[in-house]
C-alpha positions as a Python dict, from the first residue, in 0.01 Angstrom:
ca = {
    (1, 'M'): (0, 0, 0),
    (2, 'T'): (184, 407, -17),
    (3, 'T'): (-6, 723, 22),
    (4, 'S'): (132, 1028, -132),
    (5, 'G'): (309, 1277, 77),
    (6, 'T'): (613, 1297, 307),
    (7, 'A'): (718, 1141, 565),
    (8, 'D'): (497, 1392, 824),
    (9, 'H'): (190, 1167, 598),
    (10, 'G'): (367, 800, 665),
    (11, 'L'): (582, 578, 902),
    (12, 'R'): (759, 735, 1104),
    (13, 'L'): (1009, 485, 1306),
    (14, 'I'): (1307, 616, 1515),
    (15, 'P'): (1560, 462, 1701),
    (16, 'F'): (1612, 358, 2037),
    (17, 'H'): (1784, 256, 2384),
    (18, 'G'): (1703, -138, 2330),
    (19, 'L'): (1664, -279, 2690),
    (20, 'R'): (1748, -638, 2619),
    (21, 'Y'): (1864, -950, 2861),
    (22, 'V'): (2234, -985, 2997),
    (23, 'P'): (2308, -1358, 2843),
    (24, 'E'): (2544, -1439, 3097),
    (25, 'R'): (2275, -1370, 3363),
    (26, 'V'): (1966, -1578, 3225),
    (27, 'G'): (1993, -1908, 3204),
    (28, 'S'): (1932, -1911, 2871),
    (29, 'L'): (1756, -1606, 2645),
    (30, 'A'): (1491, -1906, 2454),
    (31, 'A'): (1390, -1928, 2864),
    (32, 'V'): (1318, -1565, 2916),
    (33, 'T'): (1092, -1526, 2646),
    (34, 'S'): (701, -1570, 2625),
    (35, 'P'): (482, -1549, 2322),
    (36, 'P'): (247, -1251, 2327),
    (37, 'Y'): (79, -1183, 2679),
    (38, 'D'): (-275, -1290, 2475),
    (39, 'V'): (-133, -1551, 2328),
    (40, 'V'): (-11, -1724, 2631),
    (41, 'V'): (-300, -2016, 2735),
    (42, 'R'): (-309, -1941, 3103),
    (43, 'P'): (-275, -2111, 3378),
    (44, 'D'): (-110, -2399, 3204),
    (45, 'G'): (99, -2198, 3022),
    (46, 'L'): (149, -1931, 3246),
    (47, 'N'): (278, -2127, 3524),
    (48, 'H'): (512, -2289, 3264),
    (49, 'L'): (697, -1988, 3130),
    (50, 'E'): (750, -1856, 3482),
    (51, 'S'): (917, -2237, 3541),
    (52, 'A'): (1149, -2194, 3300),
    (53, 'D'): (1366, -1934, 3430),
    (54, 'P'): (1340, -1756, 3703),
    (55, 'H'): (1356, -1438, 3561),
    (56, 'N'): (1085, -1486, 3206),
    (57, 'I'): (972, -1211, 3098),
    (58, 'V'): (610, -1329, 3133),
    (59, 'R'): (622, -1180, 3526),
    (60, 'L'): (648, -863, 3323),
    (61, 'I'): (392, -893, 3086),
    (62, 'L'): (156, -1114, 3345),
    (63, 'P'): (213, -1046, 3664),
    (64, 'Q'): (-17, -1255, 3902),
    (65, 'A'): (-140, -1106, 4200),
    (66, 'D'): (-476, -1044, 4345),
    (67, 'T'): (-569, -702, 4202),
    (68, 'P'): (-484, -477, 3906),
    (69, 'A'): (-299, -245, 4095),
    (70, 'A'): (-132, -501, 4284),
    (71, 'R'): (42, -736, 3940),
    (72, 'N'): (92, -307, 3818),
    (73, 'E'): (337, -267, 4092),
    (74, 'Q'): (490, -635, 4080),
    (75, 'A'): (544, -569, 3755),
    (76, 'A'): (684, -224, 3795),
    (77, 'H'): (882, -381, 4083),
    (78, 'T'): (1040, -681, 3891),
    (79, 'L'): (1198, -456, 3639),
    (80, 'R'): (1358, -230, 3857),
    (81, 'D'): (1515, -481, 4025),
    (82, 'W'): (1626, -658, 3702),
    (83, 'L'): (1778, -329, 3540),
    (84, 'A'): (1926, -266, 3893),
    (85, 'E'): (2100, -573, 3892),
    (86, 'G'): (2175, -598, 3563),
    (87, 'I'): (1979, -827, 3413),
    (88, 'L'): (1864, -649, 3164),
    (89, 'S'): (2039, -360, 2995),
    (90, 'A'): (1991, -77, 2765),
    (91, 'D'): (2189, -27, 2454),
    (92, 'P'): (2453, 254, 2527),
    (93, 'V'): (2319, 383, 2107),
    (94, 'P'): (2006, 414, 1970),
    (95, 'A'): (1925, 166, 1771),
    (96, 'L'): (1629, 2, 1520),
    (97, 'Y'): (1666, -334, 1528),
    (98, 'V'): (1665, -626, 1203),
    (99, 'Y'): (1456, -896, 1381),
    (100, 'E'): (1494, -1248, 1221),
    (101, 'Q'): (1235, -1569, 1299),
    (102, 'R'): (1292, -1904, 1100),
    (103, 'R'): (1110, -2238, 1120),
    (104, 'G'): (1261, -2501, 833),
    (105, 'E'): (1185, -2348, 541),
    (106, 'L'): (938, -2025, 677),
    (107, 'L'): (1146, -1714, 712),
    (108, 'Q'): (1041, -1392, 821),
    (109, 'R'): (1249, -1011, 865),
    (110, 'G'): (1139, -667, 1001),
    (111, 'V'): (1267, -404, 1216),
    (112, 'I'): (1169, -321, 1544),
    (113, 'G'): (1160, -6, 1611),
    (114, 'A'): (973, 281, 1800),
    (115, 'L'): (638, 445, 1613),
    (116, 'A'): (465, 766, 1529),
    (117, 'L'): (158, 730, 1673),
    (118, 'S'): (-138, 870, 1498),
    (119, 'A'): (-522, 811, 1522),
    (120, 'A'): (-679, 536, 1246),
    (121, 'E'): (-824, 890, 1065),
    (122, 'A'): (-531, 978, 965),
    (123, 'G'): (-493, 691, 753),
    (124, 'I'): (-125, 564, 835),
    (125, 'V'): (-191, 321, 1059),
    (126, 'L'): (-502, 79, 1006),
    (127, 'P'): (-669, -112, 1265),
    (128, 'H'): (-888, -386, 1146),
    (129, 'E'): (-1001, -534, 1483),
    (130, 'D'): (-1246, -368, 1769),
    (131, 'V'): (-1124, -366, 2077),
    (132, 'M'): (-1245, -492, 2423),
    (133, 'P'): (-1248, -158, 2652),
    (134, 'H'): (-1114, -356, 3003),
    (135, 'V'): (-815, -528, 2776),
    (136, 'V'): (-693, -162, 2698),
    (137, 'T'): (-732, 0, 3087),
    (138, 'D'): (-539, -331, 3186),
    (139, 'R'): (-304, -301, 2953),
    (140, 'A'): (-240, 62, 3050),
    (141, 'G'): (-191, 32, 3400),
    (142, 'L'): (87, -162, 3324),
    (143, 'M'): (225, 19, 3095),
    (144, 'R'): (169, 319, 3279),
    (145, 'A'): (373, 135, 3644),
    (146, 'T'): (636, 28, 3417),
    (147, 'S'): (700, 283, 3214),
    (148, 'A'): (784, 94, 2903),
    (149, 'N'): (663, -92, 2612),
    (150, 'L'): (731, -467, 2687),
    (151, 'E'): (581, -616, 2351),
    (152, 'P'): (654, -493, 1980),
    (153, 'L'): (324, -489, 1832),
    (154, 'L'): (318, -662, 1459),
    (155, 'L'): (212, -424, 1187),
    (156, 'T'): (249, -480, 784),
    (157, 'Y'): (356, -257, 497),
    (158, 'L'): (413, -318, 166),
    (159, 'G'): (736, -221, 45),
    (160, 'E'): (823, -96, -282),
    (161, 'D'): (1149, 12, -320),
    (162, 'P'): (1366, -266, -292),
    (163, 'A'): (1654, 52, -253),
    (164, 'G'): (1491, 135, 48),
    (165, 'A'): (1451, -31, 430),
    (166, 'A'): (1413, -346, 209),
    (167, 'A'): (1831, -329, 116),
    (168, 'V'): (1960, -222, 477),
    (169, 'V'): (1737, -525, 647),
    (170, 'E'): (1889, -795, 392),
    (171, 'R'): (2233, -646, 392),
    (172, 'T'): (2210, -644, 792),
    (173, 'A'): (2097, -982, 814),
    (174, 'R'): (2448, -1116, 669),
    (175, 'S'): (2622, -988, 930),
    (176, 'T'): (2669, -1112, 1269),
    (177, 'P'): (2348, -1045, 1491),
    (178, 'L'): (2369, -932, 1832),
    (179, 'F'): (2172, -1314, 1930),
    (180, 'S'): (2110, -1608, 1797),
    (181, 'T'): (1820, -1835, 1995),
    (182, 'T'): (1591, -2109, 1975),
    (183, 'T'): (1282, -2126, 2152),
    (184, 'E'): (1099, -2463, 2232),
    (185, 'D'): (789, -2404, 1958),
    (186, 'G'): (1121, -2421, 1709),
    (187, 'F'): (1181, -2090, 1590),
    (188, 'Q'): (1477, -1940, 1528),
    (189, 'H'): (1518, -1614, 1609),
    (190, 'R'): (1763, -1341, 1554),
    (191, 'L'): (1846, -948, 1640),
    (192, 'W'): (2100, -739, 1487),
    (193, 'A'): (2076, -390, 1545),
    (194, 'I'): (2113, -99, 1305),
    (195, 'T'): (2306, 254, 1390),
    (196, 'D'): (2465, 339, 1059),
    (197, 'P'): (2273, 656, 985),
    (198, 'A'): (2248, 598, 596),
    (199, 'D'): (2129, 308, 683),
    (200, 'L'): (1901, 486, 939),
    (201, 'A'): (1780, 745, 654),
    (202, 'A'): (1750, 499, 396),
    (203, 'I'): (1463, 308, 628),
    (204, 'T'): (1306, 648, 742),
    (205, 'T'): (1351, 782, 328),
    (206, 'D'): (1084, 476, 276),
    (207, 'L'): (851, 451, 549),
    (208, 'G'): (796, 823, 544),
    (209, 'D'): (519, 746, 185),
    (210, 'R'): (429, 402, 354),
    (211, 'Q'): (109, 308, 597),
    (212, 'A'): (55, 42, 800),
    (213, 'L'): (-204, -225, 898),
    (214, 'I'): (-203, -405, 1284),
    (215, 'A'): (-113, -717, 1224),
    (216, 'D'): (-133, -838, 1552),
    (217, 'G'): (-132, -566, 1850),
    (218, 'H'): (-492, -410, 1865),
    (219, 'H'): (-506, -390, 2221),
    (220, 'R'): (-194, -254, 2279),
    (221, 'W'): (-141, 5, 1992),
    (222, 'A'): (-493, 175, 2144),
    (223, 'T'): (-319, 168, 2547),
    (224, 'Y'): (-32, 336, 2292),
    (225, 'L'): (-342, 578, 2195),
    (226, 'R'): (-450, 649, 2537),
    (227, 'L'): (-110, 672, 2722),
    (228, 'Q'): (4, 926, 2469),
    (229, 'E'): (-390, 1138, 2564),
    (230, 'E'): (-294, 1095, 2922),
    (231, 'H'): (60, 1257, 2873),
    (232, 'G'): (63, 1519, 2622),
    (233, 'S'): (246, 1581, 2302),
    (234, 'P'): (575, 1600, 2287),
    (235, 'T'): (680, 1288, 2526),
    (236, 'P'): (807, 988, 2499),
    (237, 'W'): (486, 842, 2514),
    (238, 'D'): (398, 986, 2141),
    (239, 'F'): (575, 670, 2032),
    (240, 'G'): (538, 313, 2046),
    (241, 'L'): (716, -18, 1977),
    (242, 'V'): (600, -221, 1681),
    (243, 'L'): (768, -440, 1422),
    (244, 'L'): (710, -325, 1097),
    (245, 'V'): (734, -651, 834),
    (246, 'D'): (723, -627, 453),
    (247, 'T'): (438, -863, 348),
    (248, 'V'): (565, -846, -55),
    (249, 'R'): (878, -976, 105),
    (250, 'Y'): (737, -1174, 340),
    (251, 'P'): (405, -1298, 325),
    (252, 'L'): (254, -1320, 679),
    (253, 'Q'): (23, -1672, 806),
    (254, 'V'): (-333, -1600, 912),
    (255, 'R'): (-480, -1845, 1099),
    (256, 'A'): (-805, -1791, 1345),
    (257, 'I'): (-824, -1675, 1671),
    (258, 'H'): (-1073, -1973, 1828),
    (259, 'R'): (-1390, -1926, 2146),
    (260, 'L'): (-1388, -2095, 2471),
    (261, 'L'): (-1787, -2068, 2552),
    (262, 'R'): (-1725, -2189, 2883),
    (263, 'R'): (-2039, -2189, 3051),
    (264, 'L'): (-2270, -2297, 2749),
    (265, 'P'): (-2262, -2672, 2687),
    (266, 'P'): (-2241, -2801, 2375),
    (267, 'A'): (-2575, -2998, 2384),
    (268, 'D'): (-2714, -2654, 2431),
    (269, 'A'): (-2548, -2501, 2192),
    (270, 'L'): (-2635, -2728, 1922),
    (271, 'A'): (-3031, -2714, 2021),
    (272, 'A'): (-3028, -2319, 1947),
    (273, 'L'): (-2936, -2405, 1611),
    (274, 'D'): (-3241, -2611, 1514),
    (275, 'G'): (-3402, -2468, 1177),
    (276, 'R'): (-3137, -2216, 1194),
    (277, 'F'): (-2832, -2341, 1029),
    (278, 'R'): (-2784, -2702, 890),
    (279, 'V'): (-2517, -2914, 1142),
    (280, 'R'): (-2380, -3254, 1070),
    (281, 'T'): (-2129, -3489, 1290),
    (282, 'V'): (-1752, -3505, 1083),
    (283, 'D'): (-1508, -3761, 1132),
    (284, 'G'): (-1244, -3662, 1330),
    (285, 'P'): (-982, -3665, 1430),
    (286, 'L'): (-905, -3305, 1518),
    (287, 'P'): (-731, -3251, 1241),
    (288, 'E'): (-939, -3423, 979),
    (289, 'A'): (-1241, -3200, 1121),
    (290, 'M'): (-1054, -2916, 1084),
    (291, 'A'): (-1023, -2997, 717),
    (292, 'A'): (-1400, -3059, 667),
    (293, 'L'): (-1394, -2683, 810),
    (294, 'A'): (-1163, -2525, 588),
    (295, 'E'): (-1351, -2709, 296),
    (296, 'A'): (-1708, -2603, 332),
    (297, 'A'): (-1599, -2259, 456),
    (298, 'E'): (-1472, -2177, 71),
    (299, 'L'): (-1825, -2220, -9),
    (300, 'G'): (-2047, -1944, 298),
    (301, 'N'): (-1987, -1940, 684),
    (302, 'A'): (-1889, -2252, 860),
    (303, 'F'): (-1815, -2326, 1267),
    (304, 'L'): (-1713, -2644, 1384),
    (305, 'L'): (-1845, -2663, 1724),
    (306, 'T'): (-1732, -2955, 1950),
    (307, 'G'): (-1609, -3013, 2355),
    (308, 'D'): (-1814, -3331, 2388),
    (309, 'G'): (-1608, -3564, 2202),
    (310, 'S'): (-1733, -3546, 1852),
    (311, 'F'): (-1746, -3270, 1602),
    (312, 'H'): (-2038, -3066, 1485),
    (313, 'L'): (-1978, -2890, 1174),
    (314, 'V'): (-2202, -2568, 1173),
    (315, 'T'): (-2263, -2435, 791),
    (316, 'D'): (-2557, -2256, 544),
    (317, 'P'): (-2768, -2002, 813),
    (318, 'E'): (-3073, -1920, 728),
    (319, 'P'): (-3041, -1600, 494),
    (320, 'A'): (-3403, -1423, 701),
    (321, 'L'): (-3171, -1524, 1016),
    (322, 'I'): (-2866, -1337, 890),
    (323, 'E'): (-3089, -1042, 720),
    (324, 'S'): (-3229, -1006, 1109),
    (325, 'T'): (-2927, -995, 1285),
    (326, 'V'): (-2627, -889, 1107),
    (327, 'R'): (-2596, -519, 1074),
    (328, 'G'): (-2697, -405, 709),
    (329, 'D'): (-2457, -24, 708),
    (330, 'R'): (-2137, -245, 624),
    (331, 'P'): (-2012, -354, 288),
    (332, 'E'): (-2153, -718, 205),
    (333, 'A'): (-1689, -863, 283),
    (334, 'W'): (-1786, -747, 626),
    (335, 'R'): (-2135, -898, 668),
    (336, 'R'): (-2023, -1232, 547),
    (337, 'L'): (-1757, -1261, 790),
    (338, 'D'): (-1679, -1547, 1037),
    (339, 'A'): (-1647, -1372, 1300),
    (340, 'T'): (-1962, -1114, 1236),
    (341, 'V'): (-2224, -1386, 1224),
    (342, 'L'): (-2062, -1556, 1540),
    (343, 'H'): (-2085, -1309, 1702),
    (344, 'A'): (-2438, -1145, 1591),
    (345, 'T'): (-2643, -1401, 1509),
    (346, 'L'): (-2527, -1670, 1694),
    (347, 'L'): (-2386, -1544, 2046),
    (348, 'D'): (-2588, -1208, 2064),
    (349, 'T'): (-2953, -1392, 1927),
    (350, 'L'): (-2923, -1722, 1956),
    (351, 'W'): (-2716, -1835, 2214),
    (352, 'A'): (-2764, -1458, 2464),
    (353, 'V'): (-2377, -1549, 2567),
    (354, 'P'): (-2213, -1222, 2670),
    (355, 'D'): (-1893, -1122, 2562),
    (356, 'T'): (-1737, -1121, 2882),
    (357, 'P'): (-1405, -1298, 2975),
    (358, 'D'): (-1622, -1506, 3255),
    (359, 'Q'): (-1823, -1632, 2928),
    (360, 'I'): (-1602, -1624, 2621),
    (361, 'S'): (-1205, -1691, 2620),
    (362, 'Y'): (-1047, -1647, 2305),
    (363, 'I'): (-748, -1906, 2251),
    (364, 'H'): (-523, -1957, 1921),
    (365, 'D'): (-413, -2246, 1957),
    (366, 'T'): (-704, -2528, 1825),
    (367, 'E'): (-612, -2812, 2062),
    (368, 'A'): (-601, -2587, 2381),
    (369, 'T'): (-942, -2495, 2244),
    (370, 'V'): (-1064, -2791, 2272),
    (371, 'E'): (-852, -2941, 2547),
    (372, 'M'): (-1053, -2664, 2751),
    (373, 'A'): (-1354, -2703, 2646),
    (374, 'E'): (-1411, -3125, 2749),
    (375, 'R'): (-1218, -2968, 3097),
    (376, 'L'): (-1544, -2724, 3148),
    (377, 'G'): (-1809, -2860, 2988),
    (378, 'G'): (-1799, -2627, 2729),
    (379, 'T'): (-1809, -2536, 2399),
    (380, 'A'): (-1569, -2455, 2179),
    (381, 'V'): (-1623, -2263, 1874),
    (382, 'L'): (-1329, -2347, 1586),
    (383, 'L'): (-1323, -2087, 1333),
    (384, 'H'): (-1133, -2132, 959),
    (385, 'P'): (-892, -1806, 874),
    (386, 'V'): (-979, -1477, 727),
    (387, 'R'): (-738, -1408, 396),
    (388, 'E'): (-555, -1103, 437),
    (389, 'S'): (-628, -977, 119),
    (390, 'V'): (-1016, -906, 244),
    (391, 'V'): (-833, -792, 659),
    (392, 'R'): (-678, -518, 513),
    (393, 'E'): (-926, -407, 213),
    (394, 'L'): (-1136, -285, 468),
    (395, 'A'): (-898, -177, 674),
    (396, 'R'): (-862, 8, 403),
    (397, 'Q'): (-1196, 88, 407),
    (398, 'G'): (-1216, 192, 744),
    (399, 'V'): (-1436, -81, 851),
    (400, 'T'): (-1334, -314, 1185),
    (401, 'M'): (-1337, -670, 1197),
    (402, 'P'): (-1526, -852, 1518),
    (403, 'R'): (-1260, -834, 1801),
    (404, 'K'): (-1052, -1153, 1780),
    (405, 'S'): (-1097, -1184, 1409),
    (406, 'T'): (-718, -1304, 1278),
    (407, 'S'): (-456, -1424, 1455),
    (408, 'F'): (-125, -1337, 1227),
    (409, 'G'): (229, -1466, 1236),
    (410, 'P'): (463, -1523, 1334),
    (411, 'K'): (416, -1322, 1622),
    (412, 'P'): (766, -1175, 1759),
    (413, 'A'): (880, -1308, 2050),
    (414, 'T'): (801, -1103, 2390),
    (415, 'G'): (1151, -1034, 2603),
    (416, 'L'): (1406, -1013, 2312),
    (417, 'V'): (1390, -597, 2288),
    (418, 'L'): (1163, -388, 2505),
    (419, 'R'): (1162, -1, 2528),
    (420, 'S'): (1153, 217, 2841),
    (421, 'V'): (949, 520, 2783),
    (422, 'D'): (1151, 663, 3065),
}
């Protein structure tokens, strides 16, 4: 994506003094990283990460205490201690960072930096999903207490100049990295610092005419904007930590985010669909059932319900039901989204399940969603991913999708580089 104009109308990415773990002070860099805060499956994944290393980054991004205020103060205290003890240290020279993720044939490279914030109306950074106010409040409390951006958002842009940022990224990736580590999911992570003024200028010039799509991190972006408003301008809160990936060179993977309906048994969920959707049982195991979902999704709305040991494919909603439940003042592509129909028609109308944390959990991992549904006696609603082209086109039109509609990846590991806002 590009826009006309100068850097004032495009992306402005500036160097910063990256906060990084001191390798000699931790067991291993892999052991102190984690997935983004909203991908960690709680409590199992959180406990696993905390036990991996006493300095694992989850102690900052997901502190455990009885109240939000206590959690935030605990994270702030932990960060101060780690800085004082030399567990974390700021790089002496401000830099942009080339970040590489590799697993098998999958390779992704991008640039981490502090990005100038802008409202959606400016058309520079485009959100594509709605956010939940309570999550923004939670993240704002944590960032406010720690005065830090603890994990980078994932943003994508369409690069068009092979001699610009792309050339700097590729040339930098041929040099010796600051570190290389492999996490337990099989991804190798490497990081390089860009400090050369000519390289920084080339990136600045190239990005100055670009606009970006928020691929992952809508709540943290909304948090950045809230804290910027609180602090006024100009302050360091005018910028936020991001990873920018050129998807012309490195197309992202798009996955679905599933729903766990914690208090709705599968039998009740299926009974409410009688005569309104087509429901049929499909064969397992889970990969085979997901293949049936993918095939059905090519033809229209499709969902896979489970939690009772069987897989129920839900398709072909009654047209009159869609007309009466899905708002008509949005583009047809938005009205056809599985997430739109799920929330407007199923959750709001047929199931009457409120979108609150005690009722619905949003889970990225398919197997974990099914396991938790079976454990709780709830319903797992499994979805097929939306194509990136659909997401981007709706974002261009200024239309946001239902929250947690997509999961772009691979996501940056949390803990490799942080940004202090002090």
